[in-house]
mmCIF file of C-alpha atoms in Angstrom:
data_model
loop_
_atom_site.group_PDB
_atom_site.id
_atom_site.type_symbol
_atom_site.label_atom_id
_atom_site.label_comp_id
_atom_site.label_asym_id
_atom_site.label_seq_id
_atom_site.Cartn_x
_atom_site.Cartn_y
_atom_site.Cartn_z
ATOM 1 C CA MET A 605 133.757 122.750 86.160
ATOM 2 C CA GLU A 606 130.659 124.392 87.288
ATOM 3 C CA ASP A 607 128.957 123.352 84.112
ATOM 4 C CA GLY A 608 129.991 119.868 84.520
ATOM 5 C CA LYS A 609 128.552 119.756 88.025
ATOM 6 C CA MET A 610 125.374 121.470 86.871
ATOM 7 C CA GLY A 611 125.211 118.675 84.164
ATOM 8 C CA ASN A 612 125.701 115.763 86.608
ATOM 9 C CA ALA A 613 123.058 117.370 89.226
ATOM 10 C CA ALA A 614 120.526 117.673 86.101
ATOM 11 C CA THR A 615 121.339 113.913 84.928
ATOM 12 C CA ILE A 616 120.794 112.843 88.687
ATOM 13 C CA ARG A 617 117.658 114.738 88.994
ATOM 14 C CA ALA A 618 116.572 113.266 85.883
ATOM 15 C CA VAL A 619 117.127 109.644 86.902
ATOM 16 C CA LEU A 620 115.679 110.101 90.374
ATOM 17 C CA ALA A 621 112.401 111.647 88.566
ATOM 18 C CA ILE A 622 112.223 108.697 86.313
ATOM 19 C CA LEU A 623 112.577 106.238 89.101
ATOM 20 C CA GLN A 624 109.983 107.590 91.285
ATOM 21 C CA TRP A 625 107.693 107.912 88.447
ATOM 22 C CA TRP A 626 108.245 104.162 87.485
ATOM 23 C CA GLY A 627 108.098 103.120 91.349
ATOM 24 C CA PHE A 628 104.572 105.014 91.577
ATOM 25 C CA ASN A 629 103.231 103.733 88.479
ATOM 26 C CA VAL A 630 103.965 100.085 88.898
ATOM 27 C CA THR A 631 102.684 100.100 92.205
ATOM 28 C CA VAL A 632 99.553 101.653 91.419
ATOM 29 C CA ILE A 633 99.044 99.064 88.722
ATOM 30 C CA ILE A 634 99.953 96.195 91.029
ATOM 31 C CA ILE A 635 97.966 97.349 93.818
ATOM 32 C CA ASN A 636 94.745 97.444 91.502
ATOM 33 C CA LYS A 637 95.523 94.152 90.239
ATOM 34 C CA TRP A 638 95.894 92.799 93.583
ATOM 35 C CA ILE A 639 92.351 94.519 94.738
ATOM 36 C CA PHE A 640 90.648 92.856 91.848
ATOM 37 C CA GLN A 641 92.343 89.359 92.203
ATOM 38 C CA LYS A 642 93.448 88.891 95.673
ATOM 39 C CA LEU A 643 91.072 90.996 97.669
ATOM 40 C CA GLU A 644 88.180 89.715 95.431
ATOM 41 C CA PHE A 645 86.930 93.412 95.127
ATOM 42 C CA LYS A 646 85.739 93.124 91.432
ATOM 43 C CA PHE A 647 84.126 96.679 91.375
ATOM 44 C CA PRO A 648 86.250 98.828 88.786
ATOM 45 C CA LEU A 649 83.733 101.674 89.131
ATOM 46 C CA THR A 650 84.064 101.869 92.707
ATOM 47 C CA VAL A 651 87.802 101.670 92.540
ATOM 48 C CA SER A 652 87.981 104.453 89.979
ATOM 49 C CA CYS A 653 85.685 106.617 92.085
ATOM 50 C CA VAL A 654 88.094 106.122 95.088
ATOM 51 C CA HIS A 655 90.956 107.325 93.130
ATOM 52 C CA PHE A 656 89.180 110.438 91.822
ATOM 53 C CA ILE A 657 88.061 111.376 95.405
ATOM 54 C CA CYS A 658 91.566 111.010 96.619
ATOM 55 C CA SER A 659 92.943 112.992 93.642
ATOM 56 C CA SER A 660 90.682 115.764 94.149
ATOM 57 C CA ILE A 661 91.545 116.062 97.745
ATOM 58 C CA GLY A 662 95.375 115.652 96.992
ATOM 59 C CA ALA A 663 95.181 118.328 94.418
ATOM 60 C CA TYR A 664 93.468 120.576 96.590
ATOM 61 C CA ILE A 665 95.941 120.329 99.421
ATOM 62 C CA ALA A 666 98.944 120.591 96.950
ATOM 63 C CA ILE A 667 97.687 123.650 95.401
ATOM 64 C CA LYS A 668 95.450 125.623 98.006
ATOM 65 C CA VAL A 669 97.197 124.519 101.050
ATOM 66 C CA LEU A 670 100.742 123.532 100.403
ATOM 67 C CA LYS A 671 100.762 125.936 97.446
ATOM 68 C CA THR A 672 103.476 123.705 95.530
ATOM 69 C CA LYS A 673 101.964 124.829 92.323
ATOM 70 C CA PRO A 674 99.913 128.182 91.538
ATOM 71 C CA LEU A 675 96.266 127.606 90.494
ATOM 72 C CA ILE A 676 95.295 128.283 87.008
ATOM 73 C CA GLU A 677 92.358 130.299 86.882
ATOM 74 C CA VAL A 678 89.425 129.064 84.812
ATOM 75 C CA ALA A 679 86.247 131.075 84.076
ATOM 76 C CA SER A 680 83.115 129.421 85.508
ATOM 77 C CA GLU A 681 81.371 129.060 82.058
ATOM 78 C CA ASP A 682 84.783 127.475 80.663
ATOM 79 C CA ARG A 683 84.738 124.790 83.600
ATOM 80 C CA TRP A 684 81.505 123.428 82.130
ATOM 81 C CA ARG A 685 82.062 124.149 78.556
ATOM 82 C CA ARG A 686 85.522 122.952 78.403
ATOM 83 C CA ILE A 687 86.655 121.114 81.473
ATOM 84 C CA PHE A 688 83.288 119.107 81.868
ATOM 85 C CA PRO A 689 83.616 117.361 78.480
ATOM 86 C CA MET A 690 87.241 116.633 79.056
ATOM 87 C CA SER A 691 86.423 115.148 82.466
ATOM 88 C CA PHE A 692 83.815 112.986 80.829
ATOM 89 C CA VAL A 693 86.420 111.375 78.360
ATOM 90 C CA PHE A 694 88.944 111.504 81.194
ATOM 91 C CA CYS A 695 86.599 109.474 83.415
ATOM 92 C CA ILE A 696 85.835 106.886 80.607
ATOM 93 C CA ASN A 697 89.509 106.630 80.224
ATOM 94 C CA ILE A 698 90.321 105.655 83.717
ATOM 95 C CA VAL A 699 87.386 103.504 84.201
ATOM 96 C CA LEU A 700 88.040 101.320 81.182
ATOM 97 C CA GLY A 701 91.527 100.895 82.286
ATOM 98 C CA ASN A 702 90.498 99.481 85.715
ATOM 99 C CA VAL A 703 87.685 97.422 84.057
ATOM 100 C CA SER A 704 90.417 95.657 81.569
ATOM 101 C CA LEU A 705 92.711 95.320 84.572
ATOM 102 C CA ARG A 706 90.035 93.173 86.212
ATOM 103 C CA TYR A 707 89.732 90.852 83.459
ATOM 104 C CA ILE A 708 93.031 90.560 81.628
ATOM 105 C CA PRO A 709 96.871 90.345 83.079
ATOM 106 C CA VAL A 710 98.725 93.367 83.471
ATOM 107 C CA SER A 711 101.252 92.458 80.990
ATOM 108 C CA PHE A 712 98.611 92.325 78.407
ATOM 109 C CA MET A 713 96.743 95.471 79.336
ATOM 110 C CA GLN A 714 100.212 97.476 79.417
ATOM 111 C CA THR A 715 100.935 96.144 76.008
ATOM 112 C CA ILE A 716 97.332 97.138 74.572
ATOM 113 C CA LYS A 717 97.718 100.510 75.794
ATOM 114 C CA SER A 718 100.931 100.950 73.899
ATOM 115 C CA PHE A 719 98.572 100.938 70.730
ATOM 116 C CA THR A 720 97.619 104.565 71.811
ATOM 117 C CA PRO A 721 99.964 106.280 69.222
ATOM 118 C CA ALA A 722 98.206 104.393 66.511
ATOM 119 C CA THR A 723 94.641 105.053 67.441
ATOM 120 C CA THR A 724 95.730 108.645 67.782
ATOM 121 C CA VAL A 725 96.877 108.907 64.400
ATOM 122 C CA ILE A 726 93.914 107.035 63.002
ATOM 123 C CA LEU A 727 91.647 109.286 64.689
ATOM 124 C CA GLN A 728 93.191 112.426 63.591
ATOM 125 C CA TRP A 729 93.327 111.246 60.169
ATOM 126 C CA LEU A 730 89.647 109.838 59.883
ATOM 127 C CA VAL A 731 87.795 112.400 61.916
ATOM 128 C CA TRP A 732 90.032 115.651 61.661
ATOM 129 C CA ARG A 733 91.279 114.894 58.237
ATOM 130 C CA LYS A 734 95.036 115.697 59.352
ATOM 131 C CA TYR A 735 97.927 114.843 57.025
ATOM 132 C CA PHE A 736 100.818 112.621 58.076
ATOM 133 C CA GLU A 737 103.836 111.831 56.065
ATOM 134 C CA TRP A 738 104.723 108.441 55.336
ATOM 135 C CA ARG A 739 107.651 108.121 58.014
ATOM 136 C CA ILE A 740 104.691 108.475 60.826
ATOM 137 C CA TRP A 741 102.742 105.613 59.093
ATOM 138 C CA ALA A 742 105.877 103.350 58.748
ATOM 139 C CA SER A 743 106.427 103.642 62.540
ATOM 140 C CA LEU A 744 103.228 102.431 63.409
ATOM 141 C CA ILE A 745 103.676 98.966 61.526
ATOM 142 C CA PRO A 746 105.842 97.349 64.344
ATOM 143 C CA ILE A 747 103.198 98.686 67.171
ATOM 144 C CA VAL A 748 100.208 97.263 64.975
ATOM 145 C CA GLY A 749 102.184 93.884 64.220
ATOM 146 C CA GLY A 750 103.415 93.637 67.888
ATOM 147 C CA ILE A 751 99.808 94.186 69.098
ATOM 148 C CA MET A 752 98.529 91.731 67.086
ATOM 149 C CA LEU A 753 101.024 89.083 67.902
ATOM 150 C CA THR A 754 100.471 89.634 71.514
ATOM 151 C CA SER A 755 96.954 89.275 71.252
ATOM 152 C CA VAL A 756 96.951 85.999 69.082
ATOM 153 C CA THR A 757 99.399 84.490 71.453
ATOM 154 C CA GLU A 758 97.840 85.742 74.959
ATOM 155 C CA LEU A 759 97.145 82.619 76.955
ATOM 156 C CA SER A 760 94.812 84.502 79.355
ATOM 157 C CA PHE A 761 92.986 86.369 76.807
ATOM 158 C CA ASN A 762 89.674 87.559 77.585
ATOM 159 C CA THR A 763 87.334 89.153 74.988
ATOM 160 C CA PHE A 764 85.617 91.742 77.344
ATOM 161 C CA GLY A 765 89.030 92.882 78.855
ATOM 162 C CA PHE A 766 90.594 93.216 75.597
ATOM 163 C CA CYS A 767 87.704 95.318 74.167
ATOM 164 C CA ALA A 768 87.670 97.501 77.327
ATOM 165 C CA ALA A 769 91.429 98.028 76.897
ATOM 166 C CA MET A 770 91.202 98.818 73.050
ATOM 167 C CA VAL A 771 88.437 101.367 73.778
ATOM 168 C CA GLY A 772 90.283 102.825 76.568
ATOM 169 C CA CYS A 773 92.964 103.543 73.924
ATOM 170 C CA LEU A 774 90.443 105.222 71.664
ATOM 171 C CA ALA A 775 89.299 107.305 74.920
ATOM 172 C CA THR A 776 92.977 108.324 75.433
ATOM 173 C CA SER A 777 93.237 109.463 72.110
ATOM 174 C CA THR A 778 90.293 111.273 72.147
ATOM 175 C CA LYS A 779 91.062 113.143 75.265
ATOM 176 C CA THR A 780 94.555 113.893 73.823
ATOM 177 C CA ILE A 781 92.949 115.550 70.708
ATOM 178 C CA LEU A 782 90.116 117.188 72.442
ATOM 179 C CA ALA A 783 92.824 118.714 74.817
ATOM 180 C CA GLU A 784 94.014 120.549 71.734
ATOM 181 C CA SER A 785 90.849 122.250 71.210
ATOM 182 C CA LEU A 786 88.997 122.502 74.293
ATOM 183 C CA LEU A 787 91.710 123.652 76.497
ATOM 184 C CA HIS A 788 93.323 125.911 73.908
ATOM 185 C CA GLY A 789 94.543 129.168 76.069
ATOM 186 C CA TYR A 790 95.095 127.113 79.149
ATOM 187 C CA LYS A 791 98.627 125.980 79.980
ATOM 188 C CA PHE A 792 97.653 122.795 82.460
ATOM 189 C CA ASP A 793 100.130 121.126 84.337
ATOM 190 C CA SER A 794 99.149 117.571 85.745
ATOM 191 C CA ILE A 795 98.293 119.039 89.183
ATOM 192 C CA ASN A 796 95.933 121.640 87.823
ATOM 193 C CA THR A 797 94.706 119.007 85.516
ATOM 194 C CA VAL A 798 93.528 116.930 88.349
ATOM 195 C CA TYR A 799 92.293 119.887 90.449
ATOM 196 C CA TYR A 800 89.580 120.540 87.864
ATOM 197 C CA MET A 801 88.971 117.184 86.405
ATOM 198 C CA ALA A 802 88.870 114.933 89.429
ATOM 199 C CA PRO A 803 86.000 116.260 90.994
ATOM 200 C CA PHE A 804 83.783 116.339 87.795
ATOM 201 C CA ALA A 805 84.831 112.751 87.169
ATOM 202 C CA THR A 806 83.823 111.794 90.695
ATOM 203 C CA MET A 807 80.403 113.643 90.001
ATOM 204 C CA ILE A 808 80.029 111.736 86.866
ATOM 205 C CA LEU A 809 81.061 108.403 88.003
ATOM 206 C CA SER A 810 79.492 108.461 91.621
ATOM 207 C CA ILE A 811 75.851 107.527 90.530
ATOM 208 C CA PRO A 812 76.697 104.750 88.125
ATOM 209 C CA ALA A 813 79.136 103.119 90.812
ATOM 210 C CA ILE A 814 76.369 103.274 93.445
ATOM 211 C CA VAL A 815 73.624 101.997 90.891
ATOM 212 C CA LEU A 816 75.738 99.291 89.179
ATOM 213 C CA GLU A 817 78.044 98.135 92.210
ATOM 214 C CA GLY A 818 76.551 99.509 95.552
ATOM 215 C CA SER A 819 74.736 96.237 96.398
ATOM 216 C CA GLY A 820 78.084 94.151 95.588
ATOM 217 C CA VAL A 821 80.113 96.537 97.573
ATOM 218 C CA VAL A 822 77.855 96.157 100.595
ATOM 219 C CA SER A 823 77.675 92.162 100.255
ATOM 220 C CA TRP A 824 81.553 92.323 100.021
ATOM 221 C CA LEU A 825 81.864 94.590 103.242
ATOM 222 C CA TYR A 826 79.549 91.912 105.125
ATOM 223 C CA THR A 827 81.280 88.678 103.690
ATOM 224 C CA TYR A 828 85.026 89.479 103.457
ATOM 225 C CA ASP A 829 87.128 88.356 106.193
ATOM 226 C CA SER A 830 89.593 91.018 106.573
ATOM 227 C CA VAL A 831 87.724 94.161 105.719
ATOM 228 C CA ALA A 832 89.559 96.754 107.539
ATOM 229 C CA PRO A 833 93.244 95.823 106.007
ATOM 230 C CA ALA A 834 91.471 95.570 102.664
ATOM 231 C CA LEU A 835 89.837 99.160 102.875
ATOM 232 C CA VAL A 836 93.378 100.485 103.831
ATOM 233 C CA ILE A 837 94.695 98.911 100.626
ATOM 234 C CA ILE A 838 91.958 100.477 98.538
ATOM 235 C CA ILE A 839 92.296 104.050 99.731
ATOM 236 C CA THR A 840 96.212 103.510 99.669
ATOM 237 C CA SER A 841 95.792 102.800 95.873
ATOM 238 C CA GLY A 842 93.789 106.132 95.422
ATOM 239 C CA VAL A 843 96.564 108.157 97.345
ATOM 240 C CA LEU A 844 99.199 106.462 95.238
ATOM 241 C CA ALA A 845 97.223 107.367 92.118
ATOM 242 C CA PHE A 846 97.513 110.961 93.142
ATOM 243 C CA CYS A 847 101.186 110.707 94.062
ATOM 244 C CA LEU A 848 101.694 109.360 90.474
ATOM 245 C CA ASN A 849 100.324 112.567 89.088
ATOM 246 C CA PHE A 850 102.760 114.509 91.184
ATOM 247 C CA SER A 851 105.567 112.226 89.758
ATOM 248 C CA ILE A 852 104.522 113.057 86.277
ATOM 249 C CA PHE A 853 104.664 116.649 87.107
ATOM 250 C CA TYR A 854 108.218 116.339 88.356
ATOM 251 C CA VAL A 855 109.525 113.863 85.730
ATOM 252 C CA ILE A 856 108.228 116.382 83.061
ATOM 253 C CA HIS A 857 110.169 119.276 84.234
ATOM 254 C CA SER A 858 113.319 117.107 84.719
ATOM 255 C CA THR A 859 113.720 115.291 81.268
ATOM 256 C CA THR A 860 113.297 116.150 77.600
ATOM 257 C CA ALA A 861 110.483 114.814 75.203
ATOM 258 C CA VAL A 862 112.845 112.063 73.925
ATOM 259 C CA THR A 863 113.883 110.912 77.344
ATOM 260 C CA PHE A 864 110.324 110.820 78.509
ATOM 261 C CA ASN A 865 109.206 108.729 75.756
ATOM 262 C CA VAL A 866 111.856 106.144 76.130
ATOM 263 C CA ALA A 867 111.311 106.006 79.956
ATOM 264 C CA GLY A 868 107.497 105.672 79.174
ATOM 265 C CA ASN A 869 108.344 102.523 77.191
ATOM 266 C CA LEU A 870 110.776 100.991 79.560
ATOM 267 C CA LYS A 871 108.169 101.716 82.380
ATOM 268 C CA VAL A 872 106.069 99.374 80.494
ATOM 269 C CA ALA A 873 108.560 96.784 80.504
ATOM 270 C CA VAL A 874 109.148 97.284 84.126
ATOM 271 C CA ALA A 875 105.560 96.877 84.849
ATOM 272 C CA VAL A 876 105.165 93.685 82.904
ATOM 273 C CA LEU A 877 108.281 92.125 84.522
ATOM 274 C CA VAL A 878 107.101 92.903 87.957
ATOM 275 C CA SER A 879 103.544 92.014 87.515
ATOM 276 C CA TRP A 880 104.724 88.637 86.101
ATOM 277 C CA MET A 881 107.027 88.061 89.356
ATOM 278 C CA ILE A 882 104.044 88.745 91.433
ATOM 279 C CA PHE A 883 100.957 87.104 89.939
ATOM 280 C CA ARG A 884 102.913 84.682 87.741
ATOM 281 C CA ASN A 885 100.592 84.780 84.772
ATOM 282 C CA PRO A 886 101.401 82.483 82.013
ATOM 283 C CA ILE A 887 103.499 84.334 79.196
ATOM 284 C CA SER A 888 104.452 82.314 75.905
ATOM 285 C CA ALA A 889 107.696 83.022 74.196
ATOM 286 C CA MET A 890 105.928 84.543 71.283
ATOM 287 C CA ASN A 891 103.679 86.664 73.649
ATOM 288 C CA ALA A 892 106.904 88.089 75.003
ATOM 289 C CA VAL A 893 108.248 88.649 71.576
ATOM 290 C CA GLY A 894 104.932 90.544 70.553
ATOM 291 C CA CYS A 895 105.212 92.710 73.709
ATOM 292 C CA THR A 896 109.029 93.481 72.977
ATOM 293 C CA ILE A 897 108.108 94.486 69.222
ATOM 294 C CA THR A 898 105.175 96.727 70.695
ATOM 295 C CA LEU A 899 107.587 98.543 73.072
ATOM 296 C CA VAL A 900 110.310 98.889 70.324
ATOM 297 C CA GLY A 901 107.939 100.143 67.926
ATOM 298 C CA CYS A 902 106.546 102.863 70.273
ATOM 299 C CA THR A 903 110.115 103.946 70.937
ATOM 300 C CA PHE A 904 110.753 104.121 67.313
ATOM 301 C CA TYR A 905 107.460 106.009 66.687
ATOM 302 C CA GLY A 906 108.600 108.592 69.343
ATOM 303 C CA TYR A 907 111.965 108.876 67.654
ATOM 304 C CA VAL A 908 110.385 109.470 64.190
ATOM 305 C CA ARG A 909 107.850 112.150 65.767
ATOM 306 C CA HIS A 910 110.958 113.993 67.323
ATOM 307 C CA LEU A 911 112.946 114.003 64.323
ATOM 308 C CA ILE A 912 110.148 115.376 62.081
ATOM 309 C CA SER A 913 109.607 117.917 64.745
ATOM 310 C CA GLN A 914 113.031 119.192 64.727
ATOM 311 C CA GLN A 915 113.052 119.270 60.939
ATOM 312 C CA ALA A 916 109.809 121.170 60.836
ATOM 313 C CA ASN A 917 111.258 123.684 63.391
ATOM 314 C CA ALA A 918 114.570 124.076 61.685
ATOM 315 C CA ALA A 919 113.625 125.030 58.235
ATOM 316 C CA PRO A 920 109.575 124.973 57.640
ATOM 317 C CA GLY A 921 109.907 127.252 54.476
ATOM 318 C CA PRO A 922 107.608 130.144 53.527
ATOM 319 C CA GLY A 923 105.663 128.166 50.953
ATOM 320 C CA THR A 924 104.921 125.055 53.189
ATOM 321 C CA PRO A 925 101.485 124.187 53.246
ATOM 322 C CA ARG A 926 99.836 124.434 56.505
ATOM 323 C CA SER A 927 98.704 120.710 56.519
ATOM 324 C CA ARG A 928 102.130 119.641 55.989
ATOM 325 C CA MET A 929 103.503 121.984 58.820
ATOM 326 C CA GLU A 930 100.959 120.425 61.160
ATOM 327 C CA MET A 931 101.746 116.590 60.114
ATOM 328 C CA LEU A 932 102.618 115.709 63.836
ATOM 329 C CA PRO A 933 100.050 113.681 65.601
ATOM 330 C CA LEU A 934 99.125 114.931 68.936
ATOM 331 C CA THR A 935 100.549 112.699 71.970
ATOM 332 C CA GLY A 936 100.158 114.717 75.190
ATOM 333 C CA GLU A 937 103.615 113.067 75.923
ATOM 334 C CA LYS A 938 104.742 116.049 78.012
ATOM 335 C CA GLN A 939 101.204 116.798 79.451
ATOM 336 C CA GLY A 940 101.125 114.027 81.804
ATOM 337 C CA ASP A 941 97.375 114.739 82.334
ATOM 338 C CA LYS A 942 96.114 111.433 83.776
ATOM 339 C CA ILE A 943 95.224 109.937 86.910
#
């Protein structure tokens, strides 16, 4: 009886964790798109910088003041040798996501981001010469096919936004792969990740934001009709970006890897639906089919990866080559290390 109650409590906790994760994620995406489209604040570098500043402050309060999570100590030399390069890629990843969001619809951007598993596998194969068995490659076929179909049938296609989103996928994959080597020995959670990387990202991005967008931001402040409410929305998006990291930390500790993978793909579907209801961007039937194929492919890829992982852990065999034992692509699916 007690086991049943504990099981029900765990299920309820997992469902609540997923729902609040979906809520923060979709809200941040919608608000960012609203800032670019409705507020006419077309400065993705500045918006990203605001997110980094809010996340830096939020992580400091969470760890140092509220002590919700113990601080993982990092040696001073490792901060520059390990954390800084990660922060640079981390910064590029977030900026490109916001840049793409300015030029293409949320539905298209979210679908392209689902291409990340494929770019991760390809990068590890090309650069790191890592071996993957045929099931991994086969599971990528629906993802690639769905992305191609979605891109060809996208009614609001923008080349610059598409390229930014695709390079953003490469940056996400690079960040995941680098984390395996650069952060080896440190078991970062999402809050500690933000604590160390967000200040570096702010430092990296602040000068380009001022140089490239400073005059435009000043002009917007003087010409936009309702500046005060708009600034509240922009700052709120930064606060919610940090809350999203906190929600990721919560959902990671309340779900399994498989549940996290499936919930992540369903989250994309929710974001696409909500964004369409708000912005009413045109979506053709074939475009919706392409998006669906991509999300189903991502779920299938996660299942195949989990299946191979279980088989490798169950019976690796004493004579199994190391390359075969390490045939799983890195995903960062249980790290949640993003703003």
